[in-house]
CSV table of C-alpha atoms in Angstrom, one decimal:
chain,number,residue,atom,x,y,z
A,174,UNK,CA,23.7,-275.7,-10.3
A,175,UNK,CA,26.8,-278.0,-10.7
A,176,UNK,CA,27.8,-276.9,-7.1
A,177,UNK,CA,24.8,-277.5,-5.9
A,178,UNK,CA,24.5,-281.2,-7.4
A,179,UNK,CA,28.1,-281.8,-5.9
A,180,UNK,CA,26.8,-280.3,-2.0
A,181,UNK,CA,23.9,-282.5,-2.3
A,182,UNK,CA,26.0,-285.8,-4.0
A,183,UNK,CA,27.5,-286.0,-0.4
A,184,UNK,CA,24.4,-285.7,1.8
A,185,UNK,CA,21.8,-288.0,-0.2
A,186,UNK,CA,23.3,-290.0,-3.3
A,187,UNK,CA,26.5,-290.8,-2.3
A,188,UNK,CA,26.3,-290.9,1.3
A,189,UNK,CA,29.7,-292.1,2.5
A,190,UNK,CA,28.3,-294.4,5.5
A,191,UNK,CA,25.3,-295.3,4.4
A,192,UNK,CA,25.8,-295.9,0.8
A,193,UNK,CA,29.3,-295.9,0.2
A,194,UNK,CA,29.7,-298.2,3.3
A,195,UNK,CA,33.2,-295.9,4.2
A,196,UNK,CA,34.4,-295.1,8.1
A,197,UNK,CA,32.3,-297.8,9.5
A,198,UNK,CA,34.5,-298.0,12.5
A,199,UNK,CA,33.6,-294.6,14.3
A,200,UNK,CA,30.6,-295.1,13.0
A,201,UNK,CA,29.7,-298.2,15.5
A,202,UNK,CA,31.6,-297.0,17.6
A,203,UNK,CA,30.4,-293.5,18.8
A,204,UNK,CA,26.7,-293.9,18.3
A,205,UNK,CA,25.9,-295.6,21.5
A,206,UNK,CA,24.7,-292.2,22.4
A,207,UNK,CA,23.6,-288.8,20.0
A,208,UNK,CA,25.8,-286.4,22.2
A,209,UNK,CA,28.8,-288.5,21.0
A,210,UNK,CA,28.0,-289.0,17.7
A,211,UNK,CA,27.3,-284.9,17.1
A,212,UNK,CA,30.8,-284.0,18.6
A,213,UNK,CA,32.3,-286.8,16.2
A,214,UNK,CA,30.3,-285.7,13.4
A,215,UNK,CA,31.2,-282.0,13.7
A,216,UNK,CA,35.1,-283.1,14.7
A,217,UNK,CA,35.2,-285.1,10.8
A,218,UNK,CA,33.2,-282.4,9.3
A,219,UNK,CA,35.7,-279.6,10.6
A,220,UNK,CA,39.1,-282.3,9.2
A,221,UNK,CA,37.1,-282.8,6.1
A,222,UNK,CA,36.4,-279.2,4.9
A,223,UNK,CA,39.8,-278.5,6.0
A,224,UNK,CA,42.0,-280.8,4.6
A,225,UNK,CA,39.5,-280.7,1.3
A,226,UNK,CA,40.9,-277.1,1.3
A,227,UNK,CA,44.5,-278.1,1.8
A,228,UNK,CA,44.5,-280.6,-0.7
A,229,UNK,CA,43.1,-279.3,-3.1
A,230,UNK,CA,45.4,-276.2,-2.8
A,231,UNK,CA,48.3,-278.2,-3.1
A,232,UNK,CA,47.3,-280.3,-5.8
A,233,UNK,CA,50.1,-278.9,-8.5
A,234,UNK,CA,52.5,-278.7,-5.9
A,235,UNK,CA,52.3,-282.0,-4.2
A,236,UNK,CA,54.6,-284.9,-6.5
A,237,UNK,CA,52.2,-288.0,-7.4
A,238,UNK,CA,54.7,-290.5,-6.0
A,239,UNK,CA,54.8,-289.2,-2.1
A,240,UNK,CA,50.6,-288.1,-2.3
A,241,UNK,CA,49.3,-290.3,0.0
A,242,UNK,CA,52.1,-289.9,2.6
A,243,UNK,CA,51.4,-285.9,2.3
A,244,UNK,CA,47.8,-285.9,2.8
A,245,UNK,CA,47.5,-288.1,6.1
A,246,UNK,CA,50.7,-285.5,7.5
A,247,UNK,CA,47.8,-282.6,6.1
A,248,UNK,CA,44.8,-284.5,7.5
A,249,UNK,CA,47.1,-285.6,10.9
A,250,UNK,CA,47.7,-281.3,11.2
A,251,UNK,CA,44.2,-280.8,11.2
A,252,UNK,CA,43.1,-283.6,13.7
A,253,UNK,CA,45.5,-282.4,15.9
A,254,UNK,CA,43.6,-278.8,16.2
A,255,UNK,CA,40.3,-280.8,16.8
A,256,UNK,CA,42.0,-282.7,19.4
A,257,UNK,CA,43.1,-279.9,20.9
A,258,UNK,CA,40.3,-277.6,20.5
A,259,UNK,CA,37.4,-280.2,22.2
A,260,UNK,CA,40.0,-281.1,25.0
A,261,UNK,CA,39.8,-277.1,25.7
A,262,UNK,CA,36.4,-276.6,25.1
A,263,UNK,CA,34.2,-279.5,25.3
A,264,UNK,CA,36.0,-281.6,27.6
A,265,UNK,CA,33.2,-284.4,28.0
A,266,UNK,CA,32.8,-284.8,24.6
A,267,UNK,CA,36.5,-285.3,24.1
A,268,UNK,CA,36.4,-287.7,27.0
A,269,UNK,CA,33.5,-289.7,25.5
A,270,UNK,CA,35.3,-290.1,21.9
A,271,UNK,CA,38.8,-290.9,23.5
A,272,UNK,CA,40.6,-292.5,21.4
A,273,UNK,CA,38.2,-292.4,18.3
A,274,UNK,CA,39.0,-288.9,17.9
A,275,UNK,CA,42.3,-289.1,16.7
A,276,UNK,CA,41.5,-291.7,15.1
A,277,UNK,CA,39.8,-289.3,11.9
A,278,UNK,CA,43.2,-289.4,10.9
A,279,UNK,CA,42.8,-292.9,9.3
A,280,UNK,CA,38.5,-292.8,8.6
A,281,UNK,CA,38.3,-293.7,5.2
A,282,UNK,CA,35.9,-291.4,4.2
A,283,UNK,CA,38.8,-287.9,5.1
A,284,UNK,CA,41.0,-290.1,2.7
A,285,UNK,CA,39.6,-290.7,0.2
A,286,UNK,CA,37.7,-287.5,-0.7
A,287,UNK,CA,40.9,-286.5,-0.9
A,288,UNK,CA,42.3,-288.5,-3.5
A,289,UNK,CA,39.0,-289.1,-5.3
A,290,UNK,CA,38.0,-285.6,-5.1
A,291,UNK,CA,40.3,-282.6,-3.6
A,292,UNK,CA,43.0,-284.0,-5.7
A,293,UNK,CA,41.3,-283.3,-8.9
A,294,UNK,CA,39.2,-280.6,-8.7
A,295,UNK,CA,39.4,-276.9,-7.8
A,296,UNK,CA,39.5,-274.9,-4.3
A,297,UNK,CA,35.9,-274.3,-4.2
A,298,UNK,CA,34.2,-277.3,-5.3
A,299,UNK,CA,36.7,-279.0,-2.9
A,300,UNK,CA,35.4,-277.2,-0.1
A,301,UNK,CA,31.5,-278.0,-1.5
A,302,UNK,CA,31.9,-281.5,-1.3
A,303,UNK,CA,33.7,-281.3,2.1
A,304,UNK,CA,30.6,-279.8,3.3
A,305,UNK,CA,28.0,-282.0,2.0
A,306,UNK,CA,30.2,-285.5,2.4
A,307,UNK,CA,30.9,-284.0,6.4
A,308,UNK,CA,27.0,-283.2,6.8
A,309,UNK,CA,25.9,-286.8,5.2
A,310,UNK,CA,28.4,-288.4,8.0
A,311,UNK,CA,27.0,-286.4,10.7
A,312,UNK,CA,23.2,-287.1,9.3
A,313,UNK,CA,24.1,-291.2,9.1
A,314,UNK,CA,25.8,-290.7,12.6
A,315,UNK,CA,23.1,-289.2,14.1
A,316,UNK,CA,20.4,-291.4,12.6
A,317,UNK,CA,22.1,-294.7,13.9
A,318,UNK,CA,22.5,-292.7,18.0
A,319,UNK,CA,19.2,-291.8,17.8
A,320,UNK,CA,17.7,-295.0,17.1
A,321,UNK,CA,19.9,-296.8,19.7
A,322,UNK,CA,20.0,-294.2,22.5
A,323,UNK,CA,15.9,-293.8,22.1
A,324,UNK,CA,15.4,-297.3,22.5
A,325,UNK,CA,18.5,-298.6,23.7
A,326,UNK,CA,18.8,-296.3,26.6
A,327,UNK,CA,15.5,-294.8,26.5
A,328,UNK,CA,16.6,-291.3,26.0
A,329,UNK,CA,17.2,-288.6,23.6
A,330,UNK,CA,20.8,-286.2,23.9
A,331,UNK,CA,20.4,-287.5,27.4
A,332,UNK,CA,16.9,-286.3,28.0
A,333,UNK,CA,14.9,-289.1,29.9
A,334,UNK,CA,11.9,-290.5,27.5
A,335,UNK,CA,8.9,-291.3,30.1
A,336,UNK,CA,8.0,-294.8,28.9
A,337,UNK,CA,10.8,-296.1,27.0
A,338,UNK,CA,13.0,-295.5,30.0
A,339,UNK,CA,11.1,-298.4,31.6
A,340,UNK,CA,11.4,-300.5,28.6
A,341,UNK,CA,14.3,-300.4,26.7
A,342,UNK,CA,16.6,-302.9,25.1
A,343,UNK,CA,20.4,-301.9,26.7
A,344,UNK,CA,22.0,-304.6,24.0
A,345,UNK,CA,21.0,-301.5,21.4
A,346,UNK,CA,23.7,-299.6,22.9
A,347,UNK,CA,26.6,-302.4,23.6
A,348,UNK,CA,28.8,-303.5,20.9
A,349,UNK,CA,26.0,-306.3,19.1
A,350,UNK,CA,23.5,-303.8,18.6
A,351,UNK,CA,26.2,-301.5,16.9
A,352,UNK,CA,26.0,-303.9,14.1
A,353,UNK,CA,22.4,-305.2,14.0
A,354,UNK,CA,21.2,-301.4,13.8
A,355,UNK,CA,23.7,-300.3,11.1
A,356,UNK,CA,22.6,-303.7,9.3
A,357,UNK,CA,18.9,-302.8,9.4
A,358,UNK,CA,19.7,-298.6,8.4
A,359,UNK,CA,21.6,-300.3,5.4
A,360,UNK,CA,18.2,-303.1,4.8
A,361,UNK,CA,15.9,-299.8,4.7
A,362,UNK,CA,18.0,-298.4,2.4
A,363,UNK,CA,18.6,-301.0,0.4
A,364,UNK,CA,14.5,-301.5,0.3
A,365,UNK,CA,13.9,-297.6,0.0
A,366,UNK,CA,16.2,-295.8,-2.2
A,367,UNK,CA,16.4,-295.9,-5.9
A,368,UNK,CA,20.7,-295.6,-5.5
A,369,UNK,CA,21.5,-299.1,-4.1
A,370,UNK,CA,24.5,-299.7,-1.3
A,371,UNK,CA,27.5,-301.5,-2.5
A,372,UNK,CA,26.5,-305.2,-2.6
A,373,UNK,CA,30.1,-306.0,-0.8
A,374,UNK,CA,32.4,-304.0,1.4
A,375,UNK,CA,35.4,-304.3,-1.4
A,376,UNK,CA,38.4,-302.4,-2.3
A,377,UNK,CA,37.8,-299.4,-4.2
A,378,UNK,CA,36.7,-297.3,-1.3
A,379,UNK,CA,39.8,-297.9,0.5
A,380,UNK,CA,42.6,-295.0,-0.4
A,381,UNK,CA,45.4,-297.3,0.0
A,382,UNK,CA,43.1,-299.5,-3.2
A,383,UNK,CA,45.8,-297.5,-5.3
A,384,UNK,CA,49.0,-298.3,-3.9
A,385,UNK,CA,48.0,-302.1,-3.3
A,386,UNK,CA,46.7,-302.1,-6.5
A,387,UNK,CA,43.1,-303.3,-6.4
A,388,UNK,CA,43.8,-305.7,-9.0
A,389,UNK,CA,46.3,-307.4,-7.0
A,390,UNK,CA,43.6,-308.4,-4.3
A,391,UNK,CA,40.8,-309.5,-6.6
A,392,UNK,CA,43.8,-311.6,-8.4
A,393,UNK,CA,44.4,-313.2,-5.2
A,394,UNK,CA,41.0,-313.8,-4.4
A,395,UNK,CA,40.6,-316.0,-7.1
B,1428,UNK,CA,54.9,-314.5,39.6
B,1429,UNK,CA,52.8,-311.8,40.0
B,1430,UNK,CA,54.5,-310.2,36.7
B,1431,UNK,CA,53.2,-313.0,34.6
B,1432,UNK,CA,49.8,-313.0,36.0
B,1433,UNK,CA,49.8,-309.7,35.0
B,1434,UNK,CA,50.8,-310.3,31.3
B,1435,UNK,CA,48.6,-312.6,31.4
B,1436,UNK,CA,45.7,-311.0,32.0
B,1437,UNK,CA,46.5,-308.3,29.7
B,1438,UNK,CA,46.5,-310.9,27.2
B,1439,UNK,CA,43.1,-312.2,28.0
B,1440,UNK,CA,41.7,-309.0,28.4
B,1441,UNK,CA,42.9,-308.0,25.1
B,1442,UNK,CA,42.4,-311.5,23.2
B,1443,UNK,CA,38.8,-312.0,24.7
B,1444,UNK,CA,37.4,-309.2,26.6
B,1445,UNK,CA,38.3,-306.4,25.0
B,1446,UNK,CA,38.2,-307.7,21.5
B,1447,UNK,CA,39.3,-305.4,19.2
B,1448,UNK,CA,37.1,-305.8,16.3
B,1449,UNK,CA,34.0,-307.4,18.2
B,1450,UNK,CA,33.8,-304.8,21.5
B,1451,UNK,CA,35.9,-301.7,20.5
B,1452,UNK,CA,35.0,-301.5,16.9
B,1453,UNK,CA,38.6,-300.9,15.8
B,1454,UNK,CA,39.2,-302.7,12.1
B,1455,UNK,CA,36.2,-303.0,11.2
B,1456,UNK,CA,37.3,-302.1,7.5
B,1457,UNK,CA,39.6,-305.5,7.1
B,1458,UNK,CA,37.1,-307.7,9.6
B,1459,UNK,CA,34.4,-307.0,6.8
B,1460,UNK,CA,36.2,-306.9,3.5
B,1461,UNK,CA,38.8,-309.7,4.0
B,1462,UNK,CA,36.9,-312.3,5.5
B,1463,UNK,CA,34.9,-313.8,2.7
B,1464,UNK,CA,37.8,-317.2,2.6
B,1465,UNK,CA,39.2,-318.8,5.6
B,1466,UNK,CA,42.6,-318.9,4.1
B,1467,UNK,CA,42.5,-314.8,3.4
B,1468,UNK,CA,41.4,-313.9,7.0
B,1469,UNK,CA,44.3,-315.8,8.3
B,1470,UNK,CA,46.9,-314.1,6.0
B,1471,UNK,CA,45.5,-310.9,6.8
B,1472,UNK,CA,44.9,-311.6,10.7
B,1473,UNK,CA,48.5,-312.9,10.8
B,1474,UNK,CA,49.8,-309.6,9.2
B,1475,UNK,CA,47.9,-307.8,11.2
B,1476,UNK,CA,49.3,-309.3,14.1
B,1477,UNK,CA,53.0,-308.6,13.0
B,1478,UNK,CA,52.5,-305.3,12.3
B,1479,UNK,CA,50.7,-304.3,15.7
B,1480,UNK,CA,53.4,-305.7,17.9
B,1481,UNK,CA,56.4,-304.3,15.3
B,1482,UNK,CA,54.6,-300.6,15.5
B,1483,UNK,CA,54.4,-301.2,19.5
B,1484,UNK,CA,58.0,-301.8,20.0
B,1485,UNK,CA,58.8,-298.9,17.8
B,1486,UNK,CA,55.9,-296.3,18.7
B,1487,UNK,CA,56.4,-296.9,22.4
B,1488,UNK,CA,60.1,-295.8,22.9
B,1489,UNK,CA,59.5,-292.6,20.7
B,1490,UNK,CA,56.3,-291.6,23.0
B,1491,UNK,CA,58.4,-292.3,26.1
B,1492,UNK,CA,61.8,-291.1,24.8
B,1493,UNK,CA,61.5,-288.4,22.3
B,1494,UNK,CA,57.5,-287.3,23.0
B,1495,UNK,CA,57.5,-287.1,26.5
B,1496,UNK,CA,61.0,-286.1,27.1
B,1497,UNK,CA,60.4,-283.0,25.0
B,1498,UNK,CA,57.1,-282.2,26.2
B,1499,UNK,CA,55.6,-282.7,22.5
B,1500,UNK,CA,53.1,-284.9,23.5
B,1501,UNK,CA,50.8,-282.9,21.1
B,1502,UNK,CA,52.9,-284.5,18.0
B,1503,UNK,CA,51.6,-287.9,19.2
B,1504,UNK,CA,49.2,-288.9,16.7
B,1505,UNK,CA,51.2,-287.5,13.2
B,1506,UNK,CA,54.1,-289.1,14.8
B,1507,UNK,CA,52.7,-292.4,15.0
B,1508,UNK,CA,50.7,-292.5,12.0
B,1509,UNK,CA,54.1,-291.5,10.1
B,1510,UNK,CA,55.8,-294.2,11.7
B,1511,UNK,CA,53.4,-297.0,11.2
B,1512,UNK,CA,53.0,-295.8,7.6
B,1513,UNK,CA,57.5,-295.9,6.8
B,1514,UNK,CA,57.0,-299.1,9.1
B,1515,UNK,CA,54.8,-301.0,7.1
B,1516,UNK,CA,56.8,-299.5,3.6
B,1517,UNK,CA,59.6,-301.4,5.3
B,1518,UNK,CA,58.8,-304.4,5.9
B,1519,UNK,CA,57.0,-304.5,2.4
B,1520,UNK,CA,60.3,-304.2,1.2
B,1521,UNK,CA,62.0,-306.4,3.2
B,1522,UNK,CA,59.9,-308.8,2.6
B,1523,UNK,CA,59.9,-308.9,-1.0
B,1524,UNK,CA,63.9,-308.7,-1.4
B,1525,UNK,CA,64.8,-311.9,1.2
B,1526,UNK,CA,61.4,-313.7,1.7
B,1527,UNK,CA,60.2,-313.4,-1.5
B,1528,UNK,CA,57.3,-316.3,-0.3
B,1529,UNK,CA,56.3,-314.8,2.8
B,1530,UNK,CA,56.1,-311.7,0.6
B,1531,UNK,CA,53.6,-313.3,-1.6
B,1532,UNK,CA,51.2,-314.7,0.9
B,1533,UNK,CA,51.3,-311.5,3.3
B,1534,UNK,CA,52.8,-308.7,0.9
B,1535,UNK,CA,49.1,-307.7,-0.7
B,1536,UNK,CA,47.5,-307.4,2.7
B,1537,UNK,CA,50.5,-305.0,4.1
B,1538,UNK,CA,49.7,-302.0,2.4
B,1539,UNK,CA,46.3,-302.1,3.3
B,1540,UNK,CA,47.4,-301.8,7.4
B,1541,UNK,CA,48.8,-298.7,6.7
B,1542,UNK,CA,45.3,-297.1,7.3
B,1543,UNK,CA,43.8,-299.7,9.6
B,1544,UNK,CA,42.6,-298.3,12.8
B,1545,UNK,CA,43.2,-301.0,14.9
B,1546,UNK,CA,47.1,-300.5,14.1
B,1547,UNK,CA,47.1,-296.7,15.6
B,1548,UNK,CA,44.4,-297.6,18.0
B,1549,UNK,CA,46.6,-300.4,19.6
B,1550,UNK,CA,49.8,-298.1,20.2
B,1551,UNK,CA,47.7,-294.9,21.3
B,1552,UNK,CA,46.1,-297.3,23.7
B,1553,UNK,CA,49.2,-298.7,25.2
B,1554,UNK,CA,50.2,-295.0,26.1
B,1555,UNK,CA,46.8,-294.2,27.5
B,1556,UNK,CA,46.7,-297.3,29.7
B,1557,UNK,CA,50.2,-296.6,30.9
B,1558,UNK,CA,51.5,-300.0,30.2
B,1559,UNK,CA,55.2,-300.7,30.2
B,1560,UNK,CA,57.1,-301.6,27.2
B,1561,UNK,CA,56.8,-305.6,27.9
B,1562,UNK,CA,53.0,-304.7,28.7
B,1563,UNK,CA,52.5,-303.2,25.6
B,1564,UNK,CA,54.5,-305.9,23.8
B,1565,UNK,CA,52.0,-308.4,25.4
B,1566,UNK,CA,48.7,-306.3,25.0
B,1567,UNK,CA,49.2,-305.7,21.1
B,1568,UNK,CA,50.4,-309.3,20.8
B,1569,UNK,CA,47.0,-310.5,22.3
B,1570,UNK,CA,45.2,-307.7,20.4
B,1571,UNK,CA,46.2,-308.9,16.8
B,1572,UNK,CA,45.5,-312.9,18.2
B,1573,UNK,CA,42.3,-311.5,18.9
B,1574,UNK,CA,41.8,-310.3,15.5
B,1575,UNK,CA,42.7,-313.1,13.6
B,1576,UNK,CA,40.5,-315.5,15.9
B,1577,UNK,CA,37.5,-313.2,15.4
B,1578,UNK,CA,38.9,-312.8,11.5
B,1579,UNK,CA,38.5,-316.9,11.3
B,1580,UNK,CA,35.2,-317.1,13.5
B,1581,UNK,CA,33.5,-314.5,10.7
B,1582,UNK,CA,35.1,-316.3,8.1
B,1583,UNK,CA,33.7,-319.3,9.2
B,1584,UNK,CA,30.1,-317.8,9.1
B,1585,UNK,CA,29.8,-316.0,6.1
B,1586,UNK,CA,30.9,-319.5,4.6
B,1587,UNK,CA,27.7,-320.5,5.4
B,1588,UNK,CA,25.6,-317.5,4.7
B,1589,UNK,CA,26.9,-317.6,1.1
B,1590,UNK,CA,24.9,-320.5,0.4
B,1591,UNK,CA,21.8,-319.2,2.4
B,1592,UNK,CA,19.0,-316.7,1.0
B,1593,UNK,CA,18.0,-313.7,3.2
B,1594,UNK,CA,15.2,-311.5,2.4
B,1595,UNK,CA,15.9,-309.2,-0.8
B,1596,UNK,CA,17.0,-306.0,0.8
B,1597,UNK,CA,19.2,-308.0,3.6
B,1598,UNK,CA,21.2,-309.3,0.6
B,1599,UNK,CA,24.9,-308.4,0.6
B,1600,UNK,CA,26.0,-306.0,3.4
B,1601,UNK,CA,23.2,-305.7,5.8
B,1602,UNK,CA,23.2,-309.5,6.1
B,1603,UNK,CA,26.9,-309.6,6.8
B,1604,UNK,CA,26.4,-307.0,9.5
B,1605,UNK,CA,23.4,-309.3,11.1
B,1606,UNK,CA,25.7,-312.4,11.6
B,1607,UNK,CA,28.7,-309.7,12.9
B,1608,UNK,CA,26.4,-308.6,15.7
B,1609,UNK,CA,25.6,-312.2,16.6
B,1610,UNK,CA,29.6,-313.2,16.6
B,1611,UNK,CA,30.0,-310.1,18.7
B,1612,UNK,CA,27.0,-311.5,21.1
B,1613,UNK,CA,28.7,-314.5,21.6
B,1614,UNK,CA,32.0,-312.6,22.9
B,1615,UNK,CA,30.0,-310.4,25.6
B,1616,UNK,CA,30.2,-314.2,27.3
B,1617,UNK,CA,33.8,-313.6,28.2
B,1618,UNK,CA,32.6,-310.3,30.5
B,1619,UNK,CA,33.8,-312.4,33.8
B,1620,UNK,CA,36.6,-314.3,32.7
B,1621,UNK,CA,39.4,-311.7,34.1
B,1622,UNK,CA,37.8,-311.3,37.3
B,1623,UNK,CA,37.8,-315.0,38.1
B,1624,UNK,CA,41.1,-315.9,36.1
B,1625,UNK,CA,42.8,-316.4,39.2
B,1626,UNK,CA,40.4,-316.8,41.9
């Protein structure tokens, strides 16, 4: 049941794009079009449940001091085998991302599951909430590239859509429309779910919020 | 002469064009979170800057040096990440042992870079575009000025959304995003500028 609560945390409640507002930069970026966005979806999922594992394996054995250091060398390992593995096997994908896909190595979201989560908690339920925060990235992904390749480019996974070809808005799929559709996915949220977004992109999302010291900023802000 | 006309259209490109936060979605994190008070986006846009063109000059020589001359170009992206990440520790400490006021202006926002996209993106870019070493120099220089202007322009906006009321469920983020996209509009305008530069 707990398991089940922590699969589902990911996916719904805690959705880490659209509710925890983490990763926000592959998330504009790659969603111009839904092919993209499912090969960068799958490509986070794979590092996540991976590194989850890792981590979470290692968590007696790695000293508190040098933590963060060691997970990005963990996370970097496992972005390198995605890298490596698209550029054999789906090359246009790997094209499409360019440099976005080794770029997981510093997506918020890989980092801090694994100090808020895989650092604390056993093998299993590591790998549990890999799964369900990687499929409520791919699910936020794929929403936005949906909604701007259907009526940004009048298509769907490339597919030509008879009448919305003709009459499409192409600033969906260039860099303004990036932000004005992730705006109005976090509006409908905000109107829609019970579990509000953060009011503020802030600090405690961020992994390096430890090492800064959080308290530090907000001091400073005042 | 045609060297510096080249440098300096990298630097246009990479200041205007190719915008780092507003076209290539690199930094977003910072470009959001840090850009509530003028005097914060600065500090952080001018550490930023410091820290792209430091991580250049050191990333570049490894990837051209040790990287290629091996044939590990596979090790790219831990490499770099590893560097920027001792880089930044660095200079942190630097900083704090002989410019203890620098240190307290900049210091809070250097840690935070250690993670920020734009940092890797920069010097992973400068390999994939083939630039030399004063290219890349130039290009990271021009892509941390780029960040701090669009750092200040944002800052400069949500100023004046603070004291504005959107509907209920645009409050807070969504809002912020709204005004983003219309900054980002106003940059597709510099889509020509390179081409007619010299013309």
């Amino acid at each position: 049941m707990n398991k089940m609560k922590t699969l589902l945390n990911g996916i719904l409640k805690e959705n880490p794009v659209l509710v925890l507002l983490l990763g926000t930069c592959p998330t504009l970026a790659v969603t111009a079009d839904a092919k993209s966005a499912l090969g960068m979806g799958a490509a986070a999922f794979f590092v996540l449940v991976g590194s989850n594992l890792v981590i979470s394996l290692l968590r007696n054995i790695i000293p508190d001091k040098v933590r963060i250091p060691s997970y990005i060398v963990i996370i970097a390992g496992f972005v390198t085998i995605v890298e490596m593995l698209m550029h054999a096997f789906f090359p246009s994908i790997y094209e499409a991302l360019g440099v976005f896909l080794s770029l997981i190595v510093v997506n918020c979201i890989i980092l801090g599951r694994a100090e808020m989560f895989a650092s604390k908690n056993k093998v299993v339920e590591s790998i549990i909430d890999g799964v369900g925060m990687g499929i409520g990235f791919l699910f936020a992904l794929l929403a936005m590239a949906v909604i701007r390749e259907v009526f940004g480019a009048g298509s769907f996974f490339g597919m030509e859509i008879p009448f919305l070809k003709d009459y499409c808005f192409p600033i969906l799929t260039s860099a303004p429309g990036g932000f004005f559709v992730f705006g109005l996915l976090i509006a409908a949220v905000n109107k829609f779910s019970t579990r509000k977004p953060k009011k503020e992109f802030g600090c405690e999302g961020c992994p390096s919020a430890a090492t800064c010291g959080k308290t530090k900023c907000e001091k400073e802000a005042e | 002469m045609d060297m510096l006309k080249n440098l300096i259209i990298i630097m246009m490109t990479s200041v205007l064009v190719n915008n780092y936060v507003l076209t290539k979605f690199l930094g977003i994190c910072p470009f959001l979170g840090v850009s509530k008070k003028t005097n914060q986006a600065v500090g952080m846009g001018i550490a930023v800057t410091f820290v792209m063109l430091l991580a250049t000059a050191v990333t570049w020589p490894i990837q051209e040096y040790v990287l290629n001359a091996f044939g590990l170009e596979y090790l790219q992206t831990i490499v770099f990440i590893l560097v920027i990440a001792a880089l930044v520790q660095l200079v942190e400490m630097f900083l704090k042992k002989s410019i203890p006021a620098l240190h307290a202006s900049l210091g809070i926002y250097l840690p935070l870079i250690t993670t920020n996209c734009a940092v890797l993106g920069v010097c992973k870019n400068n390999i994939t575009d083939e630039f030399g070493f004063v290219e890349s120099l130039v290009s990271s220089l021009g892509a941390g000025l780029g960040f701090l202007l669009a750092m200040v322009l944002f800052a400069g906006v949500r100023s004046r959304i603070e004291s504005s009321k959107p509907p209920k469920s645009f409050e807070g983020v969504p809002i912020t995003l709204t005004a983003a996209a219309i900054v980002a509009l106003s940059f597709l305008g510099f889509g020509g500028i390179i081409e007619n530069l010299f013309a």
